[in-house]
């Protein structure tokens, strides 16, 4: 009887294995071999000193083990402005004979490597902050700044939480039901000026322009950020300390 059970178990195991044949096509999937493979030369994130010529390290492509680099296209190099600090992207793409495509991306940070100040962290809005058109003040909201590379940072809201944490929420309970922020990228220059590199719109207000005017600075003695940002047609005077 034990032999019968043993043979029955073995038969069921064989059937189970036979049903798992590993055929991706049977599941509506494609094999990884159907796609070109792209390998970056160098790092995926690279820093290029501002004002200096950027030379891209490039990439190579293969398809089913054969060199396919000549079929690869590279885009984004013409968008890199070596005289303007910012984050740029170089994209490498290839499409196989079967129509399947693959791509890889390199991030190029054009910045001033001599800038050693790190503004990254959580900053608190000070009482002197206001929306200048109506004099409405706000305080204790928080602004998050993230270091990307020397002198280049992201900011989560040019309006410093005016709508998300003040008008329609509170510093301890921000309104997350709507997108009420305009984020972007800032540059800190050698003379401690803050320059807007980019900004996003405010979707919940139907805005796509984002921050249209910006004037700011950092005081290293008092560790204070002060700026005026025009968003949604209003100017927000913001004073930040950690």
CSV table of C-alpha atoms in Angstrom, one decimal, residues 119 123 145 186 194 214 216-219 222-227 238-241:
chain,number,residue,atom,x,y,z
A,119,UNK,CA,20.7,73.5,2.2
A,123,UNK,CA,12.9,74.3,7.0
A,145,UNK,CA,14.8,71.0,0.4
A,186,UNK,CA,16.9,75.8,-7.1
A,194,UNK,CA,19.1,81.6,-5.0
A,214,UNK,CA,11.7,84.2,-8.2
A,216,UNK,CA,16.0,84.8,-3.3
A,217,UNK,CA,19.1,84.5,-1.2
A,218,UNK,CA,20.7,82.5,1.6
A,219,UNK,CA,22.3,84.2,4.6
A,222,UNK,CA,21.9,83.6,10.3
A,223,UNK,CA,21.3,80.4,8.3
A,224,UNK,CA,18.2,82.0,6.8
A,225,UNK,CA,16.6,81.6,3.4
A,226,UNK,CA,14.6,84.5,2.1
A,227,UNK,CA,12.7,84.7,-1.2
A,238,UNK,CA,9.0,83.5,2.5
A,239,UNK,CA,11.5,83.5,5.3
A,240,UNK,CA,12.9,80.1,6.3
A,241,UNK,CA,15.0,78.8,9.2
